[in-house]
Coordinates of C-alpha atoms in Angstrom, one line a residue:
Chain A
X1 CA -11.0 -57.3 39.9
X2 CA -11.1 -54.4 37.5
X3 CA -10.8 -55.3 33.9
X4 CA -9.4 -52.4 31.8
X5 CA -10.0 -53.3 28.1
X6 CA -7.9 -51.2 25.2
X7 CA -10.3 -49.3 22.0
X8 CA -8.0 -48.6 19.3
X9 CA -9.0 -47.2 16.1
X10 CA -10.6 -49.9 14.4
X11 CA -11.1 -51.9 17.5
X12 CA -15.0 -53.6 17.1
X13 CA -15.5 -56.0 20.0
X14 CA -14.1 -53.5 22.8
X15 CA -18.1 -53.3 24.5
X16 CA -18.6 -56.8 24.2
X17 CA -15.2 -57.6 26.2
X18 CA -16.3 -55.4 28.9
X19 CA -20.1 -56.6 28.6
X20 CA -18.5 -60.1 29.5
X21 CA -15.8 -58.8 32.1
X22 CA -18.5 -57.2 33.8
X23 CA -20.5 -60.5 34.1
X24 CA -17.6 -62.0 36.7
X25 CA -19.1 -62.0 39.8
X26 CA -17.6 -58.7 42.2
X27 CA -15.8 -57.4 38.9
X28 CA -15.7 -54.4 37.2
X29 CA -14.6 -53.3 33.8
X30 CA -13.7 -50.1 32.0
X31 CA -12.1 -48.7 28.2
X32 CA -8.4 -47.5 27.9
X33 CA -8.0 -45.3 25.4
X34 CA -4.7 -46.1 22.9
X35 CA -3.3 -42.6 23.4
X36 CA -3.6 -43.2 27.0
X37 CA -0.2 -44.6 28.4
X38 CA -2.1 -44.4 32.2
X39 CA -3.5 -47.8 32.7
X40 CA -5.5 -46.3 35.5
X41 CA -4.6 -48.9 37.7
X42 CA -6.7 -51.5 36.4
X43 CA -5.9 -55.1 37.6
X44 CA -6.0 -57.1 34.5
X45 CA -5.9 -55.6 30.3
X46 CA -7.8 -57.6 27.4
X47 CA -6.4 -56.2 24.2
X48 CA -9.8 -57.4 22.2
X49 CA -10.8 -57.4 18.2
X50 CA -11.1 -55.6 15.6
X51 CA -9.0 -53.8 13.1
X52 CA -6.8 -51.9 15.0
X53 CA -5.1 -49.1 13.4
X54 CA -6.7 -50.8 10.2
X55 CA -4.6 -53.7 10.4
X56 CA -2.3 -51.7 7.6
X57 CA 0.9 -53.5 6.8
X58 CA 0.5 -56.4 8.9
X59 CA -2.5 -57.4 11.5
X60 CA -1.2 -55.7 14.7
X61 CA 2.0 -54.2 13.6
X62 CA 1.2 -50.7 14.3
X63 CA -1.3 -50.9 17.0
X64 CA 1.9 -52.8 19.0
X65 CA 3.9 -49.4 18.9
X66 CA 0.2 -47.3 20.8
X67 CA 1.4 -45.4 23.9
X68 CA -0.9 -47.6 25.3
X69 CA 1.0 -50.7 24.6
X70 CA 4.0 -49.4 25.9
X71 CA 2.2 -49.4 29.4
X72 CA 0.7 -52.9 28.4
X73 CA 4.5 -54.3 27.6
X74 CA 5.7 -52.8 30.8
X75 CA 2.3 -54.2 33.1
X76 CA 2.9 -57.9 31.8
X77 CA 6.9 -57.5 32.6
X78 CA 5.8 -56.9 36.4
X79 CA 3.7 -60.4 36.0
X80 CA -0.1 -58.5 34.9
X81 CA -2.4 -60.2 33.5
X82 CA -2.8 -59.7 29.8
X83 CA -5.4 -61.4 27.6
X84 CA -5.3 -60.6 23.6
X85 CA -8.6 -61.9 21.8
X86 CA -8.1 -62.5 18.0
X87 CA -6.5 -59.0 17.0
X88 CA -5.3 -58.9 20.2
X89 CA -3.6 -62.0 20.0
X90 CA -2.5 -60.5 16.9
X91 CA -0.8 -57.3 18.7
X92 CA 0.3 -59.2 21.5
X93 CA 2.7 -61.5 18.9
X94 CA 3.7 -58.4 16.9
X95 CA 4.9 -56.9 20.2
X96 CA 6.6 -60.2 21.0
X97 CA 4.5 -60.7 24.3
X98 CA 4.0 -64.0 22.9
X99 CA 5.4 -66.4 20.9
X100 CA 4.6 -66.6 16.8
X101 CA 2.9 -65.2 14.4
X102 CA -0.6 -65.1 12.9
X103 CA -1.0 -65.8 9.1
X104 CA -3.9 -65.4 6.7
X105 CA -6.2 -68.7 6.8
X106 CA -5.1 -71.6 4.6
X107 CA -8.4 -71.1 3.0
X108 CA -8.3 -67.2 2.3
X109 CA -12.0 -66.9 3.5
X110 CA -13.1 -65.3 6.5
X111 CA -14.5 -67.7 8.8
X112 CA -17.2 -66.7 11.1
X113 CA -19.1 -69.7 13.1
X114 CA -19.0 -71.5 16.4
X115 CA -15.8 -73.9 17.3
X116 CA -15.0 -76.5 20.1
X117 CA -11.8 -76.1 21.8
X118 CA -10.2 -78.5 23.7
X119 CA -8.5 -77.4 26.9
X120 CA -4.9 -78.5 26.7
X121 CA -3.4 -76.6 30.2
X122 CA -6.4 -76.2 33.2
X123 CA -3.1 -74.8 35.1
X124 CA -2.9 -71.3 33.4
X125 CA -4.2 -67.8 35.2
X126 CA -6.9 -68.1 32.3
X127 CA -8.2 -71.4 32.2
X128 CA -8.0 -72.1 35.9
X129 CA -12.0 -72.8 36.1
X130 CA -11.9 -75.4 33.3
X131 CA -10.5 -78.8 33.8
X132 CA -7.7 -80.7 31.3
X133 CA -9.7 -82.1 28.1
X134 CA -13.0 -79.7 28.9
X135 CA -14.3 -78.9 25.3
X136 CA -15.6 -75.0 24.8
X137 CA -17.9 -73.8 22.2
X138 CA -16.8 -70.4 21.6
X139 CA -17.2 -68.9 18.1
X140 CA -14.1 -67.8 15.8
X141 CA -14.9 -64.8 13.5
X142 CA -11.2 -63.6 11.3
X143 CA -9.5 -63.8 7.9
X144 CA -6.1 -63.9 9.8
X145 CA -6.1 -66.8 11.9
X146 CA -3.7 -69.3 10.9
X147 CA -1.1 -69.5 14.0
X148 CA 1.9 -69.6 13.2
X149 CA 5.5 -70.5 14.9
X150 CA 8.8 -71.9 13.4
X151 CA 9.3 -75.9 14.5
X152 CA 11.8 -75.0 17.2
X153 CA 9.5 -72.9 19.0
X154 CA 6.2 -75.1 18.5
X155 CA 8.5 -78.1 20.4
X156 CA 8.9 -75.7 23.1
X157 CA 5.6 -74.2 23.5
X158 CA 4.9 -77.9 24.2
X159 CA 8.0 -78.6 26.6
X160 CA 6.5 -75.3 28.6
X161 CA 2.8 -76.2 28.8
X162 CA 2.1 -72.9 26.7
X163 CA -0.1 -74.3 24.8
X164 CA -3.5 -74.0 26.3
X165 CA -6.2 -74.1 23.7
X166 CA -6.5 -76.5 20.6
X167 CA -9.0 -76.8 17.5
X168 CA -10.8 -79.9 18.7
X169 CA -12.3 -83.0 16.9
X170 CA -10.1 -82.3 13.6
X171 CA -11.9 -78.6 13.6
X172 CA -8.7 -76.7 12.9
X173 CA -10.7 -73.8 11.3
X174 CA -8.0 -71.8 9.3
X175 CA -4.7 -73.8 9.0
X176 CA -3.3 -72.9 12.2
X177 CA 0.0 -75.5 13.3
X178 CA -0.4 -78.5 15.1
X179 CA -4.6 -77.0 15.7
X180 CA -3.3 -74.1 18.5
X181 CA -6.0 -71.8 19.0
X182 CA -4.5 -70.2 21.7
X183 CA -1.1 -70.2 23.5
X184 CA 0.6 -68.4 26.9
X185 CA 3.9 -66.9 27.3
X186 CA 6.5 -68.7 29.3
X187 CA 5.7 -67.1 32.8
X188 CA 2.0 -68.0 32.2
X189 CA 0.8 -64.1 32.4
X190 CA -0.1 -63.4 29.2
X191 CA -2.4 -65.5 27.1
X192 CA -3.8 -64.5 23.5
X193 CA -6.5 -66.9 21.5
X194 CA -8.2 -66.3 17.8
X195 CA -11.7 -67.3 19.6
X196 CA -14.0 -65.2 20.8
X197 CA -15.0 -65.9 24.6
X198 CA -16.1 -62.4 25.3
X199 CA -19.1 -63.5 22.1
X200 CA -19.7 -66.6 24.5
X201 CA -21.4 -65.5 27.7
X202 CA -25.2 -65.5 27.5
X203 CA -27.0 -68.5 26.9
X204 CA -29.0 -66.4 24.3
X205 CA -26.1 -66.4 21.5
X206 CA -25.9 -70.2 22.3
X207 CA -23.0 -71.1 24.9
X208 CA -21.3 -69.0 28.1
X209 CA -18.3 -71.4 28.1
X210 CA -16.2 -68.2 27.0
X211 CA -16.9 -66.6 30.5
X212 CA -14.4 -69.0 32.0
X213 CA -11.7 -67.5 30.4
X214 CA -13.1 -64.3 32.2
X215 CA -13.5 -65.8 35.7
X216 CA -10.1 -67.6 35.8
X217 CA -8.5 -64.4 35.0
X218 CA -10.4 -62.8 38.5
X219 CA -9.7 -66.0 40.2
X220 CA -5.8 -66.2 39.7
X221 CA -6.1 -62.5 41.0
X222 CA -8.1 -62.6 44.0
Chain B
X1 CA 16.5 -41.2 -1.7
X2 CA 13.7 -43.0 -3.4
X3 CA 14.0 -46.7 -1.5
X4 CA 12.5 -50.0 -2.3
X5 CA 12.1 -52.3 0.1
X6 CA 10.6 -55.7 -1.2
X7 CA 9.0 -58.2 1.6
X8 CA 8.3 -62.0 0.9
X9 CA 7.0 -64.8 2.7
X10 CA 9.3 -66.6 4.2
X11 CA 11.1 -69.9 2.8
X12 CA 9.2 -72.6 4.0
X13 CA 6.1 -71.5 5.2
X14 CA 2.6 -72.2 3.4
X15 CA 1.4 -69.2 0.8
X16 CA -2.2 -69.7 -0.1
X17 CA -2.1 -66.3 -2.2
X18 CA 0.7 -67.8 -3.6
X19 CA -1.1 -71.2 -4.1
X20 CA -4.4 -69.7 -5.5
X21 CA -2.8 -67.6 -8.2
X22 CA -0.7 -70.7 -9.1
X23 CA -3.6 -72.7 -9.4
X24 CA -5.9 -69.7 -11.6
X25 CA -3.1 -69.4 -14.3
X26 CA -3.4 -72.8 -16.1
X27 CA -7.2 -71.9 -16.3
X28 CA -6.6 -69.2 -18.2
X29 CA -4.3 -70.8 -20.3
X30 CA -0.7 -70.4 -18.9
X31 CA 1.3 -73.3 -18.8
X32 CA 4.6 -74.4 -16.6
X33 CA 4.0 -72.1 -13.3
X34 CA 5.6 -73.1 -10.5
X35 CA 6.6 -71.5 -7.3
X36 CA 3.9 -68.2 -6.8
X37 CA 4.6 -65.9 -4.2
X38 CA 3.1 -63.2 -3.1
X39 CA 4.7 -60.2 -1.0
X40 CA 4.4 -56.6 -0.4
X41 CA 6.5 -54.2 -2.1
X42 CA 7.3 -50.7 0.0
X43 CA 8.9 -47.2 -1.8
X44 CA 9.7 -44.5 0.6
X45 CA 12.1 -41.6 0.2
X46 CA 14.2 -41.2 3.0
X47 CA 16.6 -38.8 4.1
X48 CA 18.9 -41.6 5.9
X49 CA 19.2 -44.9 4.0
X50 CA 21.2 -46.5 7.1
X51 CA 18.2 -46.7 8.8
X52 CA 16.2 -48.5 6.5
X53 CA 17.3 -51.5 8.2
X54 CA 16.4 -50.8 11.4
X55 CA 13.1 -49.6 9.6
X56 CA 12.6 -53.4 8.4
X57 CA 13.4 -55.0 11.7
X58 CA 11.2 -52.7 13.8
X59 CA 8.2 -52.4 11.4
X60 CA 8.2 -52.5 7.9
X61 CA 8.5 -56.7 8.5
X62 CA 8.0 -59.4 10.9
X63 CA 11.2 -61.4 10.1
X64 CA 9.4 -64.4 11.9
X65 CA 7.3 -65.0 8.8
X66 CA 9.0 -62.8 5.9
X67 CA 12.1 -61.8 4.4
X68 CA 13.1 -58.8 2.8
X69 CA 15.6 -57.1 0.4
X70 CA 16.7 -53.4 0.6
X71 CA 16.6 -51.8 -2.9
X72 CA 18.5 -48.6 -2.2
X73 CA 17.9 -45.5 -4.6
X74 CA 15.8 -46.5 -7.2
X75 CA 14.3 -44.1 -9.7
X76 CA 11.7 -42.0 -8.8

């Protein structure tokens, strides 16, 4: 499995994403550049954190139009795996890979500190080594969290099992609708989270839960 | 063309901006506001206006979670 993760301008957690790719057993990880539009035949793409492109006009609208992400829209249409984390979840929505929006929290603040998340869907390419109702401690670290998604579309991200991660134990750090902190598109390829997992891998920051988001993804490919 | 183009939050969907300026008026002593809404106000000059709308739809705003209103050759 060989994990290519995008650096945009602005990006900030691009070496930790790879750091944690890296740490699947038999995997290997490398940067895409966003000018890039060669994927470089990479296996799997985390669009990571940060502030791409500055996050100007809206979090992840202008990063969405990168040469890169053309290549990224293009991989996920022929069923690649695609993971978003925080801003990435961000570009993904702006670039409609996934359904909604994300908003700024309820509380204005930016919220950095640990959260449990409650596994909703064990079936997805990315939470394949977790079982149904497993609780993660992964930390959350953003200002623009709050998921967002008209009612219509929240009753069918439930119909399609595309919810995969909730805010668990009434935790819902920023606001976000009915507690999603991360949700799949309807094929199941690509998944996108406000959660860090890549900041969750080494016992010494206080939890490796977040590596089975990592794992799964080279699981579901092998 | 000098353009406006004038983006709000949509209808509906919570505004904290909106709610936190609401709630600092009365505190400074302005009574009887209701309904604060914060959005994001664009001026461009443009050689085309018939493609400020496609402008909107492909960038300028996510019409998920905003709306918007073309002003059209404002003064400069």
């Amino acid at each position: 499995m060989n994990f290519g993760v995008i650096r945009f301008p602005g990006s900030c957690d691009e070496v930790d994403a790879v750091l944690a790719c890296e740490r699947v057993p038999g995997a290997s990880a490398q940067l895409l550049w966003h000018g890039d539009r060669h994927l470089h035949g990479v296996d799997a793409v985390v669009v990571p954190g940060g502030f791409s492109y500055g996050d100007y006009l809206r979090v992840g609208a202008i990063a969405r139009f990168s040469p890169v992400m053309e290549s990224v829209i293009e991989f996920s249409r022929e069923g690649g795996l695609v993971l978003g984390i925080c801003n990435g979840f961000q570009v993904l929505c702006e670039a409609g890979l996934l359904p909604g929006a994300l908003l700024p929290n309820v509380e204005l603040r930016f919220i950095c500190r640990q959260v449990n998340l409650e596994v909703v869907r064990a079936t997805s390419p990315f939470t394949t080594d977790c079982e149904a109702g497993d609780i993660l401690s992964i930390p959350v670290k953003h200002t623009t969290g709050r998921y967002y998604a008209p009612p219509d579309v929240l009753q069918s991200l439930d119909a399609h099992g595309q919810i995969v991660l909730k805010y668990a134990h009434d935790g819902n750090p920023n606001g976000s609708s009915n507690d999603i902190a991360g949700v799949r598109n309807e094929v199941g390829n690509v998944f996108g989270l406000m959660p860090h997992p890549e900041h969750a891998v080494d016992e010494l920051s206080g939890s490796t839960d977040g590596l089975k988001i990592f794992t799964s993804m080279a699981h579901a490919d092998a | 063309m000098r353009a406006r183009v004038l983006v709000r939050p949509k209808e509906g969907i919570l505004d904290p901006q909106g709610v936190a300026v609401q709630r600092a008026l009365p505190a400074l002593g302005f009574e009887g506001v209701a309904n604060v809404h914060i959005g994001r106000l664009i001026e461009l000059d443009v050689e085309d206006p018939s493609q400020l709308e496609a402008m909107c739809q492909k960038l300028l705003v996510n019409p998920l979670i905003e709306d918007y209103e073309i002003l059209g050759d404002v003064p400069a």
